[in-house]
PDB file of C-alpha atoms and ligand atoms in Angstrom:
ATOM      1  CA  MET Q   1       0.000   0.000   0.000  1.00 91.00           C
ATOM      2  CA  ARG Q   2       2.890   2.352   0.713  1.00 89.00           C
ATOM      3  CA  ALA Q   3       4.200   1.645  -2.812  1.00 89.00           C
ATOM      4  CA  ASP Q   4       0.784   2.517  -4.351  1.00 91.00           C
ATOM      5  CA  LEU Q   5       0.836   5.665  -2.313  1.00 93.00           C
ATOM      6  CA  ALA Q   6       4.311   6.629  -3.491  1.00 91.00           C
ATOM      7  CA  ALA Q   7       3.129   6.301  -7.126  1.00 92.00           C
ATOM      8  CA  GLU Q   8       0.142   8.596  -6.498  1.00 94.00           C
ATOM      9  CA  ILE Q   9       2.392  11.092  -4.698  1.00 95.00           C
ATOM     10  CA  ARG Q  10       4.678  11.145  -7.758  1.00 94.00           C
ATOM     11  CA  ARG Q  11       1.655  11.771 -10.022  1.00 94.00           C
ATOM     12  CA  LEU Q  12       0.549  14.666  -7.831  1.00 96.00           C
ATOM     13  CA  GLY Q  13       4.139  15.955  -7.802  1.00 95.00           C
ATOM     14  CA  ALA Q  14       4.091  16.037 -11.613  1.00 95.00           C
ATOM     15  CA  GLU Q  15       1.030  18.298 -11.280  1.00 94.00           C
ATOM     16  CA  GLY Q  16       2.982  20.578  -8.933  1.00 95.00           C
ATOM     17  CA  VAL Q  17       1.332  19.428  -5.691  1.00 96.00           C
ATOM     18  CA  THR Q  18       3.046  17.892  -2.666  1.00 97.00           C
ATOM     19  CA  PRO Q  19       0.452  16.562  -0.217  1.00 97.00           C
ATOM     20  CA  GLY Q  20       1.023  18.108   3.207  1.00 98.00           C
ATOM     21  CA  LEU Q  21       0.015  16.955   6.680  1.00 98.00           C
ATOM     22  CA  ALA Q  22       0.044  19.039   9.847  1.00 98.00           C
ATOM     23  CA  ALA Q  23       0.035  17.245  13.189  1.00 97.00           C
ATOM     24  CA  VAL Q  24      -0.879  19.183  16.297  1.00 97.00           C
ATOM     25  CA  LEU Q  25       0.326  17.842  19.618  1.00 97.00           C
ATOM     26  CA  VAL Q  26      -0.804  19.514  22.830  1.00 97.00           C
ATOM     27  CA  GLY Q  27       0.990  18.561  26.045  1.00 96.00           C
ATOM     28  CA  ASP Q  28       3.531  15.857  26.699  1.00 91.00           C
ATOM     29  CA  ASN Q  29       1.648  12.533  26.701  1.00 91.00           C
ATOM     30  CA  PRO Q  30       4.487  10.109  25.817  1.00 88.00           C
ATOM     31  CA  ALA Q  31       2.285   7.737  23.773  1.00 87.00           C
ATOM     32  CA  SER Q  32       0.899  10.674  21.754  1.00 92.00           C
ATOM     33  CA  ALA Q  33       4.414  12.002  21.158  1.00 92.00           C
ATOM     34  CA  THR Q  34       5.471   8.563  19.885  1.00 89.00           C
ATOM     35  CA  TYR Q  35       2.461   8.337  17.530  1.00 90.00           C
ATOM     36  CA  VAL Q  36       3.142  11.799  16.107  1.00 93.00           C
ATOM     37  CA  ARG Q  37       6.823  10.967  15.611  1.00 94.00           C
ATOM     38  CA  MET Q  38       5.916   7.739  13.782  1.00 93.00           C
ATOM     39  CA  LYS Q  39       3.469   9.607  11.544  1.00 93.00           C
ATOM     40  CA  GLY Q  40       6.143  12.196  10.696  1.00 94.00           C
ATOM     41  CA  LYS Q  41       8.642   9.455   9.832  1.00 95.00           C
ATOM     42  CA  ALA Q  42       6.087   7.742   7.581  1.00 94.00           C
ATOM     43  CA  CYS Q  43       5.454  11.075   5.798  1.00 94.00           C
ATOM     44  CA  ASP Q  44       9.186  11.503   5.185  1.00 93.00           C
ATOM     45  CA  GLU Q  45       9.483   7.991   3.771  1.00 92.00           C
ATOM     46  CA  ALA Q  46       6.476   8.460   1.490  1.00 93.00           C
ATOM     47  CA  GLY Q  47       7.513  11.909   0.243  1.00 93.00           C
ATOM     48  CA  LEU Q  48       4.763  13.913   1.954  1.00 95.00           C
ATOM     49  CA  TYR Q  49       5.371  17.364   3.357  1.00 97.00           C
ATOM     50  CA  HIS Q  50       4.682  17.471   7.081  1.00 97.00           C
ATOM     51  CA  GLU Q  51       4.737  19.862  10.000  1.00 97.00           C
ATOM     52  CA  THR Q  52       4.409  18.999  13.671  1.00 96.00           C
ATOM     53  CA  ILE Q  53       3.163  21.806  15.861  1.00 97.00           C
ATOM     54  CA  ARG Q  54       3.909  21.159  19.534  1.00 97.00           C
ATOM     55  CA  LEU Q  55       1.984  23.221  22.048  1.00 97.00           C
ATOM     56  CA  SER Q  56       2.392  23.304  25.815  1.00 97.00           C
ATOM     57  CA  ARG Q  57      -0.215  21.564  27.958  1.00 96.00           C
ATOM     58  CA  ASP Q  58      -1.540  24.934  29.245  1.00 97.00           C
ATOM     59  CA  THR Q  59      -2.478  26.116  25.735  1.00 98.00           C
ATOM     60  CA  THR Q  60      -5.988  27.595  25.821  1.00 98.00           C
ATOM     61  CA  GLU Q  61      -8.850  26.325  23.687  1.00 98.00           C
ATOM     62  CA  GLY Q  62      -8.918  29.719  21.946  1.00 98.00           C
ATOM     63  CA  GLU Q  63      -5.237  29.460  21.004  1.00 98.00           C
ATOM     64  CA  LEU Q  64      -5.722  25.958  19.650  1.00 98.00           C
ATOM     65  CA  LEU Q  65      -8.786  26.996  17.628  1.00 98.00           C
ATOM     66  CA  GLY Q  66      -6.744  29.901  16.211  1.00 98.00           C
ATOM     67  CA  LEU Q  67      -4.034  27.482  15.108  1.00 98.00           C
ATOM     68  CA  VAL Q  68      -6.602  25.199  13.466  1.00 98.00           C
ATOM     69  CA  GLU Q  69      -7.994  28.188  11.547  1.00 98.00           C
ATOM     70  CA  ARG Q  70      -4.501  29.104  10.379  1.00 98.00           C
ATOM     71  CA  LEU Q  71      -3.902  25.534   9.158  1.00 98.00           C
ATOM     72  CA  ASN Q  72      -7.343  25.473   7.464  1.00 98.00           C
ATOM     73  CA  ALA Q  73      -6.159  28.431   5.359  1.00 98.00           C
ATOM     74  CA  ASP Q  74      -2.610  27.147   4.674  1.00 98.00           C
ATOM     75  CA  HIS Q  75      -2.218  25.987   1.047  1.00 96.00           C
ATOM     76  CA  LYS Q  76       0.766  23.723   1.848  1.00 97.00           C
ATOM     77  CA  ILE Q  77      -1.408  21.713   4.236  1.00 98.00           C
ATOM     78  CA  HIS Q  78      -4.038  19.294   2.864  1.00 98.00           C
ATOM     79  CA  GLY Q  79      -4.566  17.251   6.016  1.00 98.00           C
ATOM     80  CA  ILE Q  80      -4.780  18.309   9.669  1.00 98.00           C
ATOM     81  CA  LEU Q  81      -4.595  15.922  12.555  1.00 96.00           C
ATOM     82  CA  VAL Q  82      -5.093  16.943  16.147  1.00 97.00           C
ATOM     83  CA  GLN Q  83      -3.574  14.215  18.278  1.00 96.00           C
ATOM     84  CA  LEU Q  84      -5.949  12.970  20.969  1.00 95.00           C
ATOM     85  CA  PRO Q  85      -6.384  12.981  23.898  1.00 94.00           C
ATOM     86  CA  LEU Q  86      -6.362  16.750  24.448  1.00 97.00           C
ATOM     87  CA  PRO Q  87      -5.847  18.188  27.941  1.00 97.00           C
ATOM     88  CA  LYS Q  88      -9.066  18.173  29.986  1.00 96.00           C
ATOM     89  CA  HIS Q  89      -9.600  21.963  29.896  1.00 97.00           C
ATOM     90  CA  ILE Q  90     -10.029  21.846  26.095  1.00 98.00           C
ATOM     91  CA  ASP Q  91     -13.328  20.694  24.576  1.00 98.00           C
ATOM     92  CA  THR Q  92     -12.284  18.047  22.032  1.00 97.00           C
ATOM     93  CA  GLY Q  93     -15.562  18.415  20.097  1.00 96.00           C
ATOM     94  CA  HIS Q  94     -15.040  22.173  19.618  1.00 97.00           C
ATOM     95  CA  VAL Q  95     -11.586  21.568  18.183  1.00 98.00           C
ATOM     96  CA  LEU Q  96     -12.460  18.622  15.923  1.00 97.00           C
ATOM     97  CA  HIS Q  97     -15.491  20.479  14.558  1.00 97.00           C
ATOM     98  CA  ARG Q  98     -13.313  23.495  13.662  1.00 98.00           C
ATOM     99  CA  VAL Q  99     -11.026  21.480  11.368  1.00 98.00           C
ATOM    100  CA  SER Q 100     -12.145  22.079   7.780  1.00 98.00           C
ATOM    101  CA  PRO Q 101     -14.004  18.921   6.628  1.00 98.00           C
ATOM    102  CA  ALA Q 102     -11.873  19.048   3.452  1.00 98.00           C
ATOM    103  CA  LYS Q 103      -8.707  18.672   5.582  1.00 98.00           C
ATOM    104  CA  ASP Q 104     -10.128  16.370   8.243  1.00 98.00           C
ATOM    105  CA  VAL Q 105      -7.975  13.353   7.376  1.00 97.00           C
ATOM    106  CA  ASP Q 106      -8.811  11.705  10.716  1.00 96.00           C
ATOM    107  CA  GLY Q 107     -12.475  11.584   9.649  1.00 97.00           C
ATOM    108  CA  PHE Q 108     -13.758  12.934  12.974  1.00 97.00           C
ATOM    109  CA  HIS Q 109     -15.710  15.977  11.707  1.00 97.00           C
ATOM    110  CA  PRO Q 110     -19.487  15.318  11.712  1.00 97.00           C
ATOM    111  CA  GLU Q 111     -19.619  15.999   7.954  1.00 98.00           C
ATOM    112  CA  ASN Q 112     -17.200  13.133   7.312  1.00 98.00           C
ATOM    113  CA  VAL Q 113     -18.844  10.911   9.919  1.00 98.00           C
ATOM    114  CA  GLY Q 114     -22.115  11.437   8.043  1.00 97.00           C
ATOM    115  CA  LYS Q 115     -20.578  10.783   4.638  1.00 97.00           C
ATOM    116  CA  VAL Q 116     -18.951   7.579   5.846  1.00 97.00           C
ATOM    117  CA  SER Q 117     -22.205   6.391   7.374  1.00 96.00           C
ATOM    118  CA  ILE Q 118     -24.073   6.852   4.063  1.00 95.00           C
ATOM    119  CA  GLY Q 119     -21.222   5.412   1.983  1.00 93.00           C
ATOM    120  CA  ASP Q 120     -20.171   8.666   0.252  1.00 95.00           C
ATOM    121  CA  ALA Q 121     -16.589   7.982  -0.876  1.00 91.00           C
ATOM    122  CA  THR Q 122     -15.594  11.674  -0.706  1.00 92.00           C
ATOM    123  CA  GLY Q 123     -15.793  11.439   3.100  1.00 96.00           C
ATOM    124  CA  PHE Q 124     -12.609  10.638   4.999  1.00 98.00           C
ATOM    125  CA  ARG Q 125     -12.730   7.258   6.692  1.00 98.00           C
ATOM    126  CA  PRO Q 126     -11.108   7.187  10.149  1.00 98.00           C
ATOM    127  CA  ALA Q 127      -7.670   5.678   9.711  1.00 97.00           C
ATOM    128  CA  THR Q 128      -7.887   2.796  12.175  1.00 98.00           C
ATOM    129  CA  PRO Q 129     -11.114   1.116  10.951  1.00 98.00           C
ATOM    130  CA  TYR Q 130     -10.152   1.951   7.359  1.00 98.00           C
ATOM    131  CA  GLY Q 131      -6.859   0.136   7.985  1.00 98.00           C
ATOM    132  CA  VAL Q 132      -8.674  -2.869   9.462  1.00 98.00           C
ATOM    133  CA  GLN Q 133     -10.930  -3.018   6.412  1.00 98.00           C
ATOM    134  CA  GLN Q 134      -7.925  -2.871   4.065  1.00 97.00           C
ATOM    135  CA  LEU Q 135      -6.191  -5.580   6.098  1.00 97.00           C
ATOM    136  CA  LEU Q 136      -9.184  -7.837   5.562  1.00 98.00           C
ATOM    137  CA  VAL Q 137      -9.561  -7.023   1.864  1.00 98.00           C
ATOM    138  CA  ARG Q 138      -5.873  -7.448   1.076  1.00 96.00           C
ATOM    139  CA  SER Q 139      -5.700 -10.701   3.051  1.00 97.00           C
ATOM    140  CA  GLN Q 140      -8.568 -12.017   0.889  1.00 97.00           C
ATOM    141  CA  ILE Q 141     -10.866 -12.383   3.881  1.00 98.00           C
ATOM    142  CA  GLU Q 142     -14.460 -12.408   2.686  1.00 97.00           C
ATOM    143  CA  THR Q 143     -16.576  -9.889   4.544  1.00 98.00           C
ATOM    144  CA  LYS Q 144     -19.640 -10.330   2.320  1.00 98.00           C
ATOM    145  CA  GLY Q 145     -22.223 -12.363   4.221  1.00 98.00           C
ATOM    146  CA  SER Q 146     -19.870 -12.866   7.167  1.00 98.00           C
ATOM    147  CA  HIS Q 147     -20.921 -12.118  10.701  1.00 98.00           C
ATOM    148  CA  ALA Q 148     -18.562  -9.449  12.003  1.00 98.00           C
ATOM    149  CA  VAL Q 149     -18.650  -8.777  15.735  1.00 99.00           C
ATOM    150  CA  ILE Q 150     -17.042  -5.553  16.903  1.00 99.00           C
ATOM    151  CA  VAL Q 151     -16.183  -5.199  20.584  1.00 99.00           C
ATOM    152  CA  GLY Q 152     -16.083  -1.490  21.496  1.00 98.00           C
ATOM    153  CA  ARG Q 153     -18.234   1.399  20.251  1.00 98.00           C
ATOM    154  CA  SER Q 154     -15.912   4.413  20.331  1.00 97.00           C
ATOM    155  CA  ASN Q 155     -16.271   7.151  17.728  1.00 95.00           C
ATOM    156  CA  ILE Q 156     -12.676   6.504  16.669  1.00 95.00           C
ATOM    157  CA  VAL Q 157     -12.830   2.747  16.103  1.00 98.00           C
ATOM    158  CA  GLY Q 158     -15.975   0.727  16.879  1.00 98.00           C
ATOM    159  CA  ARG Q 159     -18.718   2.881  15.345  1.00 98.00           C
ATOM    160  CA  PRO Q 160     -16.954   3.781  12.077  1.00 98.00           C
ATOM    161  CA  MET Q 161     -15.810   0.146  11.819  1.00 98.00           C
ATOM    162  CA  ALA Q 162     -19.464  -0.901  11.817  1.00 98.00           C
ATOM    163  CA  ALA Q 163     -20.293   1.692   9.135  1.00 98.00           C
ATOM    164  CA  LEU Q 164     -17.489   0.453   6.858  1.00 98.00           C
ATOM    165  CA  LEU Q 165     -18.362  -3.229   7.208  1.00 98.00           C
ATOM    166  CA  LEU Q 166     -22.020  -2.490   6.457  1.00 97.00           C
ATOM    167  CA  GLN Q 167     -21.327  -0.714   3.180  1.00 96.00           C
ATOM    168  CA  ASP Q 168     -22.250  -2.276  -0.111  1.00 96.00           C
ATOM    169  CA  GLY Q 169     -18.874  -2.967  -1.742  1.00 95.00           C
ATOM    170  CA  PRO Q 170     -15.479  -4.621  -1.245  1.00 95.00           C
ATOM    171  CA  GLY Q 171     -14.717  -5.035   2.447  1.00 97.00           C
ATOM    172  CA  GLY Q 172     -18.407  -4.527   3.238  1.00 98.00           C
ATOM    173  CA  ASN Q 173     -21.721  -6.384   3.089  1.00 98.00           C
ATOM    174  CA  ALA Q 174     -21.097  -8.012   6.452  1.00 98.00           C
ATOM    175  CA  THR Q 175     -23.742  -8.691   9.062  1.00 98.00           C
ATOM    176  CA  VAL Q 176     -22.528  -6.500  11.914  1.00 98.00           C
ATOM    177  CA  THR Q 177     -22.965  -6.758  15.666  1.00 98.00           C
ATOM    178  CA  VAL Q 178     -21.502  -4.036  17.881  1.00 98.00           C
ATOM    179  CA  SER Q 179     -20.921  -4.890  21.532  1.00 98.00           C
ATOM    180  CA  HIS Q 180     -19.709  -2.760  24.441  1.00 98.00           C
ATOM    181  CA  SER Q 181     -19.319  -2.606  28.205  1.00 98.00           C
ATOM    182  CA  ARG Q 182     -23.061  -3.142  28.816  1.00 98.00           C
ATOM    183  CA  THR Q 183     -23.315  -6.186  26.584  1.00 98.00           C
ATOM    184  CA  ARG Q 184     -24.674  -9.193  28.473  1.00 98.00           C
ATOM    185  CA  ASP Q 185     -22.849 -12.527  28.192  1.00 98.00           C
ATOM    186  CA  MET Q 186     -20.041 -11.234  25.975  1.00 98.00           C
ATOM    187  CA  LYS Q 187     -18.672 -14.712  25.283  1.00 98.00           C
ATOM    188  CA  SER Q 188     -21.894 -15.853  23.623  1.00 98.00           C
ATOM    189  CA  VAL Q 189     -21.711 -12.772  21.371  1.00 98.00           C
ATOM    190  CA  THR Q 190     -18.034 -13.016  20.407  1.00 98.00           C
ATOM    191  CA  ARG Q 191     -18.400 -16.721  19.649  1.00 98.00           C
ATOM    192  CA  LEU Q 192     -20.867 -15.852  16.873  1.00 98.00           C
ATOM    193  CA  ALA Q 193     -18.177 -13.967  14.978  1.00 98.00           C
ATOM    194  CA  ASP Q 194     -16.682 -15.081  11.688  1.00 98.00           C
ATOM    195  CA  ILE Q 195     -14.663 -11.878  11.990  1.00 99.00           C
ATOM    196  CA  LEU Q 196     -13.983 -10.565  15.500  1.00 99.00           C
ATOM    197  CA  ILE Q 197     -12.663  -7.014  15.800  1.00 99.00           C
ATOM    198  CA  VAL Q 198     -11.684  -5.915  19.292  1.00 98.00           C
ATOM    199  CA  ALA Q 199     -11.079  -2.281  20.324  1.00 98.00           C
ATOM    200  CA  ILE Q 200     -11.663  -1.789  24.037  1.00 98.00           C
ATOM    201  CA  GLY Q 201      -8.311  -0.946  25.639  1.00 97.00           C
ATOM    202  CA  LYS Q 202      -8.392  -3.864  28.109  1.00 98.00           C
ATOM    203  CA  PRO Q 203      -5.218  -5.975  28.079  1.00 98.00           C
ATOM    204  CA  GLU Q 204      -5.803  -9.565  26.897  1.00 98.00           C
ATOM    205  CA  PHE Q 205      -9.546  -9.380  27.580  1.00 98.00           C
ATOM    206  CA  ILE Q 206     -10.526 -11.779  24.801  1.00 98.00           C
ATOM    207  CA  THR Q 207      -9.445 -15.299  25.676  1.00 98.00           C
ATOM    208  CA  GLY Q 208      -9.280 -18.363  23.449  1.00 98.00           C
ATOM    209  CA  ASP Q 209     -12.639 -19.735  24.636  1.00 98.00           C
ATOM    210  CA  MET Q 210     -14.389 -16.540  23.449  1.00 98.00           C
ATOM    211  CA  ILE Q 211     -13.452 -17.210  19.824  1.00 98.00           C
ATOM    212  CA  LYS Q 212     -15.237 -19.453  17.338  1.00 98.00           C
ATOM    213  CA  PRO Q 213     -12.746 -21.953  15.878  1.00 98.00           C
ATOM    214  CA  GLY Q 214     -11.438 -20.660  12.548  1.00 98.00           C
ATOM    215  CA  ALA Q 215     -12.605 -17.063  13.088  1.00 98.00           C
ATOM    216  CA  VAL Q 216     -10.542 -14.106  11.885  1.00 98.00           C
ATOM    217  CA  VAL Q 217      -9.418 -12.006  14.838  1.00 98.00           C
ATOM    218  CA  VAL Q 218      -8.337  -8.384  14.481  1.00 98.00           C
ATOM    219  CA  ASP Q 219      -6.852  -6.894  17.625  1.00 98.00           C
ATOM    220  CA  VAL Q 220      -6.937  -3.091  17.648  1.00 98.00           C
ATOM    221  CA  GLY Q 221      -5.982  -2.703  21.305  1.00 97.00           C
ATOM    222  CA  VAL Q 222      -2.643  -1.284  22.381  1.00 95.00           C
ATOM    223  CA  ASN Q 223      -2.011  -1.559  26.112  1.00 95.00           C
ATOM    224  CA  ARG Q 224       1.100  -1.071  28.205  1.00 93.00           C
ATOM    225  CA  VAL Q 225       1.545  -3.711  30.867  1.00 96.00           C
ATOM    226  CA  GLU Q 226       4.312  -3.665  33.445  1.00 95.00           C
ATOM    227  CA  ASP Q 227       7.181  -6.000  32.704  1.00 96.00           C
ATOM    228  CA  PRO Q 228      10.306  -5.509  34.836  1.00 96.00           C
ATOM    229  CA  SER Q 229      12.217  -7.944  32.605  1.00 96.00           C
ATOM    230  CA  THR Q 230      12.206  -5.400  29.723  1.00 95.00           C
ATOM    231  CA  LYS Q 231      14.471  -2.361  29.410  1.00 94.00           C
ATOM    232  CA  LYS Q 232      11.526   0.059  29.401  1.00 91.00           C
ATOM    233  CA  GLY Q 233       9.774  -1.727  32.285  1.00 95.00           C
ATOM    234  CA  TYR Q 234       6.683  -2.406  30.203  1.00 94.00           C
ATOM    235  CA  ARG Q 235       5.571  -4.233  27.072  1.00 94.00           C
ATOM    236  CA  LEU Q 236       2.710  -3.733  24.646  1.00 94.00           C
ATOM    237  CA  VAL Q 237      -0.157  -6.194  24.476  1.00 97.00           C
ATOM    238  CA  GLY Q 238      -3.450  -6.150  22.637  1.00 98.00           C
ATOM    239  CA  ASP Q 239      -7.022  -6.646  23.819  1.00 98.00           C
ATOM    240  CA  VAL Q 240      -6.749 -10.305  22.804  1.00 98.00           C
ATOM    241  CA  LYS Q 241      -4.762 -12.995  24.621  1.00 98.00           C
ATOM    242  CA  PHE Q 242      -2.657 -13.754  21.570  1.00 98.00           C
ATOM    243  CA  ALA Q 243      -1.041 -17.050  22.610  1.00 97.00           C
ATOM    244  CA  GLU Q 244      -4.437 -18.659  23.305  1.00 98.00           C
ATOM    245  CA  ALA Q 245      -6.311 -16.971  20.490  1.00 98.00           C
ATOM    246  CA  LYS Q 246      -3.893 -18.029  17.771  1.00 98.00           C
ATOM    247  CA  GLU Q 247      -4.555 -21.673  18.584  1.00 98.00           C
ATOM    248  CA  VAL Q 248      -8.263 -21.197  17.834  1.00 98.00           C
ATOM    249  CA  ALA Q 249      -8.362 -18.464  15.191  1.00 98.00           C
ATOM    250  CA  GLY Q 250      -8.070 -19.004  11.449  1.00 98.00           C
ATOM    251  CA  ALA Q 251      -6.091 -15.763  11.161  1.00 98.00           C
ATOM    252  CA  ILE Q 252      -5.054 -13.154  13.709  1.00 98.00           C
ATOM    253  CA  THR Q 253      -3.244  -9.824  13.850  1.00 98.00           C
ATOM    254  CA  PRO Q 254      -0.378  -9.351  16.327  1.00 98.00           C
ATOM    255  CA  VAL Q 255       0.237  -6.441  18.693  1.00 97.00           C
ATOM    256  CA  PRO Q 256       2.440  -4.617  18.055  1.00 94.00           C
ATOM    257  CA  GLY Q 257       2.697  -4.762  14.277  1.00 94.00           C
ATOM    258  CA  GLY Q 258      -0.846  -5.528  13.097  1.00 94.00           C
ATOM    259  CA  VAL Q 259      -3.357  -2.711  12.994  1.00 97.00           C
ATOM    260  CA  GLY Q 260      -0.940   0.049  14.140  1.00 94.00           C
ATOM    261  CA  PRO Q 261       1.131   0.315  10.938  1.00 94.00           C
ATOM    262  CA  MET Q 262      -2.084   0.112   8.875  1.00 96.00           C
ATOM    263  CA  THR Q 263      -3.483   3.102  10.758  1.00 96.00           C
ATOM    264  CA  ILE Q 264      -0.487   5.215   9.798  1.00 95.00           C
ATOM    265  CA  THR Q 265      -0.673   4.077   6.182  1.00 96.00           C
ATOM    266  CA  MET Q 266      -4.354   5.014   5.964  1.00 97.00           C
ATOM    267  CA  LEU Q 267      -3.653   8.439   7.432  1.00 97.00           C
ATOM    268  CA  LEU Q 268      -1.203   9.011   4.583  1.00 97.00           C
ATOM    269  CA  TYR Q 269      -3.813   7.685   2.134  1.00 97.00           C
ATOM    270  CA  ASN Q 270      -6.357  10.158   3.435  1.00 98.00           C
ATOM    271  CA  THR Q 271      -3.862  13.014   3.143  1.00 98.00           C
ATOM    272  CA  VAL Q 272      -3.156  12.089  -0.475  1.00 97.00           C
ATOM    273  CA  GLN Q 273      -6.924  11.803  -1.090  1.00 96.00           C
ATOM    274  CA  ALA Q 274      -7.342  15.294   0.415  1.00 97.00           C
ATOM    275  CA  ALA Q 275      -4.658  16.684  -1.893  1.00 97.00           C
ATOM    276  CA  ARG Q 276      -6.273  14.970  -4.903  1.00 95.00           C
ATOM    277  CA  GLN Q 277      -9.719  16.362  -4.008  1.00 93.00           C
ATOM    278  CA  TRP Q 278      -8.144  19.820  -3.554  1.00 92.00           C
ATOM    279  CA  VAL Q 279      -6.607  19.633  -7.037  1.00 89.00           C
ATOM    280  CA  LYS Q 280      -9.994  18.663  -8.524  1.00 88.00           C
ATOM    281  CA  ALA Q 281     -11.965  21.332  -6.614  1.00 83.00           C
TER     282      ALA Q 281
HETATM  283  P1  LIG Y   1     -12.296   4.012  24.052  1.00 52.47           P
HETATM  284  O1  LIG Y   1     -12.702   5.310  23.440  1.00 52.47           O
HETATM  285  O2  LIG Y   1     -11.838   3.970  25.460  1.00 52.47           O
HETATM  286  O3  LIG Y   1     -13.537   3.022  23.895  1.00 52.47           O
HETATM  287  C1  LIG Y   1     -13.490   1.734  24.434  1.00 52.47           C
HETATM  288  C2  LIG Y   1     -14.749   0.995  24.078  1.00 52.47           C
HETATM  289  O4  LIG Y   1     -14.619  -0.312  24.618  1.00 52.47           O
HETATM  290  C3  LIG Y   1     -16.015   1.609  24.641  1.00 52.47           C
HETATM  291  O5  LIG Y   1     -17.043   1.536  23.678  1.00 52.47           O
HETATM  292  C4  LIG Y   1     -16.315   0.709  25.841  1.00 52.47           C
HETATM  293  O6  LIG Y   1     -17.705   0.511  26.069  1.00 52.47           O
HETATM  294  C5  LIG Y   1     -15.755  -0.626  25.392  1.00 52.47           C
HETATM  295  N1  LIG Y   1     -15.366  -1.432  26.536  1.00 52.47           N
HETATM  296  C6  LIG Y   1     -14.568  -1.090  27.569  1.00 52.47           C
HETATM  297  N2  LIG Y   1     -14.454  -2.100  28.429  1.00 52.47           N
HETATM  298  C7  LIG Y   1     -15.206  -3.107  27.943  1.00 52.47           C
HETATM  299  C8  LIG Y   1     -15.497  -4.405  28.384  1.00 52.47           C
HETATM  300  N3  LIG Y   1     -14.994  -4.884  29.512  1.00 52.47           N
HETATM  301  N4  LIG Y   1     -16.317  -5.172  27.614  1.00 52.47           N
HETATM  302  C9  LIG Y   1     -16.843  -4.681  26.486  1.00 52.47           C
HETATM  303  N5  LIG Y   1     -16.594  -3.466  26.008  1.00 52.47           N
HETATM  304  C10 LIG Y   1     -15.788  -2.683  26.732  1.00 52.47           C
HETATM  305  O7  LIG Y   1     -11.151   3.297  23.216  1.00 52.47           O
HETATM  306  P2  LIG Y   1     -10.698   3.410  21.675  1.00 52.47           P
HETATM  307  O8  LIG Y   1     -10.165   4.771  21.415  1.00 52.47           O
HETATM  308  O9  LIG Y   1     -11.741   2.848  20.788  1.00 52.47           O
HETATM  309  O10 LIG Y   1      -9.450   2.418  21.705  1.00 52.47           O
HETATM  310  C11 LIG Y   1      -9.591   1.056  22.026  1.00 52.47           C
HETATM  311  C12 LIG Y   1      -8.225   0.403  22.011  1.00 52.47           C
HETATM  312  O11 LIG Y   1      -7.689   0.490  20.703  1.00 52.47           O
HETATM  313  C13 LIG Y   1      -7.186   1.045  22.923  1.00 52.47           C
HETATM  314  O12 LIG Y   1      -6.324   0.048  23.421  1.00 52.47           O
HETATM  315  C14 LIG Y   1      -6.418   1.954  21.991  1.00 52.47           C
HETATM  316  O13 LIG Y   1      -5.088   2.187  22.439  1.00 52.47           O
HETATM  317  C15 LIG Y   1      -6.437   1.138  20.741  1.00 52.47           C
HETATM  318  N6  LIG Y   1      -6.276   1.913  19.513  1.00 52.47           N
HETATM  319  C16 LIG Y   1      -5.340   1.487  18.634  1.00 52.47           C
HETATM  320  C17 LIG Y   1      -5.170   2.150  17.435  1.00 52.47           C
HETATM  321  C18 LIG Y   1      -4.134   1.649  16.469  1.00 52.47           C
HETATM  322  O14 LIG Y   1      -3.804   2.343  15.556  1.00 52.47           O
HETATM  323  N7  LIG Y   1      -3.633   0.435  16.629  1.00 52.47           N
HETATM  324  C19 LIG Y   1      -5.946   3.262  17.135  1.00 52.47           C
HETATM  325  C20 LIG Y   1      -6.942   3.657  18.041  1.00 52.47           C
HETATM  326  C21 LIG Y   1      -7.095   2.959  19.226  1.00 52.47           C
HETATM  327  P3  LIG Y   1     -18.692   1.689  26.581  1.00 52.47           P
HETATM  328  O15 LIG Y   1     -18.916   2.543  25.376  1.00 52.47           O
HETATM  329  O16 LIG Y   1     -19.905   0.940  26.988  1.00 52.47           O
HETATM  330  O17 LIG Y   1     -17.980   2.393  27.678  1.00 52.47           O
END
């Protein structure tokens, strides 16, 4: 996918356009800083222009909104991403709604949420569920007619994941169940899944006995768990107990290394799509 992207970036370059991404990081959350750094590195490798704007954690909402407005008007920038979570004194909704829908490569603006839910391809699909869908399509996993069970209903992963799997087209046409923290008897629900997608942020929550034999398991979770035997004192695990699950599943994504790199790739895709739509407009 990165190679396809590089070809499209060259085509845009021949038309005098370099797709540009601005990442805004407020505060010093170490995980957020790592994500932004990885996104910047991926932009460099792909040949995208990128800027990272780092703001202190006491930045006011007004200052952040002013920055978003400036980026909305900046012709070098086709995609804007505001790294979440934001500090508590800033209303995340206010900020995400101020990003121009044409530059909202995270797909969090209500206009894009609406477009994605009605299957309008000009809407930006949130990078993580978009990446999961591409993972399935490019691994030749049939979604059509399959029962996909999603665990988690966040606006970033679970809900848009359901919208994408429901669409009429490649990587869609699934029968979709969305479960969450109030779901009764979770095991009986997850065991129905031909495709089980887990995004809850609970380390190793899904155990082998919760998976139907042969099911495809996509683990979106990224959790730090203490591990004194490692240099950093922690290691990353998913929401699925991998060692057990892989014995039961037909296919499974690892953590780290599964959904994470796809998310970054899809963010670059969306930025290139934004630049392409800007050229056409
Ligand atoms: P979130 O906003 O905290 O939402 C978690 C969802 O999981 C909520 O819908 C919650 O249900 C549900 N949930 C929590 N505990 C549950 C339980 N015991 N049983 C069933 N459902 C439960 O999280 P998120 O932003 O979607 O992220 C989820 C995970 O994915 C995190 O580990 C995050 O780090 C990871 N993530 C990874 C990537 C990537 O690129 N790899 C990208 C985004 C997120 P309620 O709604 O009922 O509270």
